[in-house]
mmCIF file of C-alpha atoms in Angstrom:
data_model
loop_
_atom_site.group_PDB
_atom_site.id
_atom_site.type_symbol
_atom_site.label_atom_id
_atom_site.label_comp_id
_atom_site.label_asym_id
_atom_site.label_seq_id
_atom_site.Cartn_x
_atom_site.Cartn_y
_atom_site.Cartn_z
ATOM 1 C CA MET A 1 86.751 -134.593 28.905
ATOM 2 C CA GLU A 2 89.753 -134.480 31.507
ATOM 3 C CA GLN A 3 89.856 -132.145 34.504
ATOM 4 C CA LYS A 4 91.161 -129.233 32.708
ATOM 5 C CA ASN A 5 93.758 -126.955 34.777
ATOM 6 C CA TYR A 6 91.618 -124.265 35.084
ATOM 7 C CA LEU A 7 88.625 -126.081 36.277
ATOM 8 C CA LYS A 8 88.741 -126.122 40.295
ATOM 9 C CA LYS A 9 85.908 -127.805 41.203
ATOM 10 C CA ILE A 10 81.789 -127.424 40.501
ATOM 11 C CA LEU A 11 79.649 -126.838 43.588
ATOM 12 C CA ILE A 12 76.234 -128.799 42.945
ATOM 13 C CA ILE A 13 73.922 -126.484 45.352
ATOM 14 C CA SER A 14 70.285 -128.651 45.769
ATOM 15 C CA SER A 15 67.452 -127.612 47.828
ATOM 16 C CA ASN A 16 66.074 -130.546 49.407
ATOM 17 C CA PHE A 17 62.213 -129.498 49.950
ATOM 18 C CA TYR A 18 61.375 -132.269 47.524
ATOM 19 C CA PRO A 19 63.686 -135.278 48.368
ATOM 20 C CA GLU A 20 63.113 -137.496 45.872
ATOM 21 C CA ILE A 21 63.100 -134.691 43.235
ATOM 22 C CA SER A 22 66.504 -133.312 44.490
ATOM 23 C CA GLU A 23 68.114 -136.922 44.806
ATOM 24 C CA ASN A 24 67.150 -137.346 40.908
ATOM 25 C CA LEU A 25 68.479 -134.107 39.813
ATOM 26 C CA ILE A 26 71.617 -134.757 41.923
ATOM 27 C CA LYS A 27 71.965 -138.404 40.057
ATOM 28 C CA GLY A 28 71.563 -136.973 36.390
ATOM 29 C CA ALA A 29 74.354 -134.368 37.271
ATOM 30 C CA THR A 30 76.986 -136.308 39.239
ATOM 31 C CA LYS A 31 76.766 -139.059 36.477
ATOM 32 C CA LEU A 32 77.682 -137.100 33.614
ATOM 33 C CA LEU A 33 80.532 -135.278 36.215
ATOM 34 C CA ASP A 34 81.581 -138.395 37.147
ATOM 35 C CA SER A 35 81.745 -139.643 33.672
ATOM 36 C CA LYS A 36 83.817 -136.848 32.910
ATOM 37 C CA LYS A 37 86.295 -137.255 35.807
ATOM 38 C CA ILE A 38 85.477 -133.510 37.066
ATOM 39 C CA MET A 39 85.394 -133.099 40.904
ATOM 40 C CA TYR A 40 82.324 -131.881 42.505
ATOM 41 C CA ASP A 41 81.109 -130.980 46.186
ATOM 42 C CA ILE A 42 77.391 -131.189 46.660
ATOM 43 C CA LEU A 43 75.653 -128.832 49.483
ATOM 44 C CA SER A 44 72.297 -129.391 50.450
ATOM 45 C CA VAL A 45 69.753 -126.486 51.615
ATOM 46 C CA PRO A 46 66.631 -126.784 52.994
ATOM 47 C CA GLY A 47 64.507 -124.960 50.507
ATOM 48 C CA SER A 48 65.203 -122.753 47.049
ATOM 49 C CA MET A 49 65.080 -119.547 49.274
ATOM 50 C CA GLU A 50 68.350 -120.391 50.860
ATOM 51 C CA ILE A 51 70.555 -121.110 47.817
ATOM 52 C CA PRO A 52 71.643 -117.585 47.089
ATOM 53 C CA LEU A 53 73.098 -117.064 50.583
ATOM 54 C CA PHE A 54 76.006 -119.639 49.397
ATOM 55 C CA LEU A 55 76.710 -118.281 46.109
ATOM 56 C CA LYS A 56 79.266 -115.250 47.088
ATOM 57 C CA LYS A 57 80.749 -117.457 50.146
ATOM 58 C CA LYS A 58 81.903 -120.603 48.277
ATOM 59 C CA LYS A 59 82.827 -118.513 44.652
ATOM 60 C CA LYS A 60 86.759 -118.509 45.185
ATOM 61 C CA ASP A 61 86.835 -122.354 45.976
ATOM 62 C CA PHE A 62 84.651 -123.492 42.908
ATOM 63 C CA SER A 63 84.637 -122.984 38.735
ATOM 64 C CA GLY A 64 81.071 -122.898 38.663
ATOM 65 C CA TYR A 65 77.584 -123.946 40.339
ATOM 66 C CA ILE A 66 74.919 -126.545 39.342
ATOM 67 C CA ILE A 67 71.855 -125.079 41.037
ATOM 68 C CA LEU A 68 69.163 -127.575 41.477
ATOM 69 C CA GLY A 69 66.039 -128.022 43.219
ATOM 70 C CA CYS A 70 61.982 -127.556 42.732
ATOM 71 C CA ILE A 71 59.469 -125.142 43.498
ATOM 72 C CA ILE A 72 55.860 -126.395 42.763
ATOM 73 C CA LYS A 73 52.816 -123.959 42.279
ATOM 74 C CA GLY A 74 50.488 -124.027 45.419
ATOM 75 C CA GLU A 75 47.308 -122.202 45.590
ATOM 76 C CA THR A 76 48.678 -118.711 46.887
ATOM 77 C CA ASP A 77 51.120 -116.467 45.635
ATOM 78 C CA HIS A 78 54.374 -117.971 47.503
ATOM 79 C CA TYR A 79 55.367 -120.062 44.448
ATOM 80 C CA GLU A 80 55.541 -116.874 42.720
ATOM 81 C CA VAL A 81 57.929 -115.117 45.612
ATOM 82 C CA VAL A 82 60.000 -117.785 45.973
ATOM 83 C CA LYS A 83 60.521 -118.544 42.136
ATOM 84 C CA ASN A 84 61.125 -114.929 41.515
ATOM 85 C CA VAL A 85 63.507 -113.814 44.367
ATOM 86 C CA THR A 86 65.139 -117.233 43.897
ATOM 87 C CA LEU A 87 66.216 -117.082 40.459
ATOM 88 C CA SER A 88 66.974 -113.359 40.261
ATOM 89 C CA LYS A 89 69.153 -113.400 43.017
ATOM 90 C CA ILE A 90 71.013 -116.650 41.190
ATOM 91 C CA TYR A 91 71.457 -114.876 38.235
ATOM 92 C CA GLU A 92 72.169 -111.368 39.585
ATOM 93 C CA PHE A 93 75.252 -112.977 41.228
ATOM 94 C CA SER A 94 76.335 -115.192 37.681
ATOM 95 C CA TYR A 95 76.010 -111.455 36.058
ATOM 96 C CA ALA A 96 77.499 -109.289 37.965
ATOM 97 C CA ASN A 97 80.485 -111.908 38.976
ATOM 98 C CA ASN A 98 80.856 -113.002 35.136
ATOM 99 C CA PHE A 99 80.448 -116.660 36.984
ATOM 100 C CA PRO A 100 79.192 -119.628 35.521
ATOM 101 C CA VAL A 101 75.739 -120.912 36.757
ATOM 102 C CA SER A 102 73.290 -123.271 35.008
ATOM 103 C CA ASN A 103 70.426 -124.747 36.809
ATOM 104 C CA ALA A 104 67.819 -127.414 37.236
ATOM 105 C CA LEU A 105 65.244 -125.239 39.808
ATOM 106 C CA LEU A 106 62.247 -126.668 38.558
ATOM 107 C CA THR A 107 59.397 -124.587 38.361
ATOM 108 C CA VAL A 108 55.872 -126.499 38.073
ATOM 109 C CA GLU A 109 52.359 -126.925 38.480
ATOM 110 C CA ASN A 110 52.359 -130.239 40.079
ATOM 111 C CA TYR A 111 54.881 -132.915 41.513
ATOM 112 C CA SER A 112 54.182 -135.546 38.620
ATOM 113 C CA GLN A 113 55.466 -132.684 36.433
ATOM 114 C CA ALA A 114 58.416 -132.566 38.474
ATOM 115 C CA LEU A 115 59.353 -136.542 38.395
ATOM 116 C CA GLU A 116 59.233 -136.587 34.503
ATOM 117 C CA ARG A 117 62.200 -133.476 34.518
ATOM 118 C CA SER A 118 63.709 -134.698 37.035
ATOM 119 C CA ARG A 119 64.227 -138.619 36.457
ATOM 120 C CA ILE A 120 67.484 -139.980 34.635
ATOM 121 C CA ASP A 121 65.397 -142.090 32.393
ATOM 122 C CA LYS A 122 62.786 -139.016 31.536
ATOM 123 C CA LYS A 123 63.569 -135.525 30.495
ATOM 124 C CA ASN A 124 67.390 -135.726 33.019
ATOM 125 C CA LEU A 125 67.478 -132.191 33.538
ATOM 126 C CA GLY A 126 70.153 -132.567 36.270
ATOM 127 C CA GLU A 127 72.402 -133.955 33.578
ATOM 128 C CA ASN A 128 71.359 -131.132 31.233
ATOM 129 C CA ALA A 129 72.237 -128.289 33.798
ATOM 130 C CA ALA A 130 75.483 -130.109 34.185
ATOM 131 C CA LYS A 131 76.471 -129.944 30.790
ATOM 132 C CA VAL A 132 75.787 -126.225 30.407
ATOM 133 C CA CYS A 133 77.861 -125.295 33.503
ATOM 134 C CA LEU A 134 80.688 -127.009 32.122
ATOM 135 C CA GLU A 135 79.723 -125.639 28.833
ATOM 136 C CA LEU A 136 79.886 -122.315 30.574
ATOM 137 C CA ILE A 137 82.732 -122.637 32.375
ATOM 138 C CA ASP A 138 84.866 -123.605 29.157
ATOM 139 C CA LYS A 139 83.386 -120.232 27.194
ATOM 140 C CA ILE A 140 83.969 -117.986 29.934
ATOM 141 C CA LYS A 141 87.386 -119.280 30.692
ATOM 142 C CA ILE A 142 88.568 -119.793 27.609
ATOM 143 C CA GLY A 143 87.500 -116.361 26.364
ATOM 144 C CA ARG A 144 89.508 -114.819 29.546
ATOM 145 C CA ALA A 145 92.381 -116.828 28.249
ATOM 146 C CA HIS A 146 91.905 -115.360 24.715
ATOM 147 C CA VAL A 147 91.758 -111.714 25.204
#
């Protein structure tokens, strides 16, 4: 797949709260994008709750977003708050703007589950998020062109 003329660039927004997990997810996503010669930028933010702050601000410069990160369930309700607020804001933006957003924002019980899902030699959900983003861009952009 070569760079399509309607494809500007992809923005990967990555929460760095769990650096090893984020690095694994980024490796999976960028490996796929590199193999398809798709241009991308990476924006790292401290945690998942910071991701929605950049969605509107960066929209005009990119054709789609890949959201990467990890939220691990703890002993309090904080996990539910972070997960619910972050994901609802991400998808509110996507649906309101008809803007392609995919995510591998892992919501897991423990660190070993996060490793399993993030590693490129295991479930490789970073790569999967990149595939989904590209497919959404194709469907939305091609759909607009044929309307």
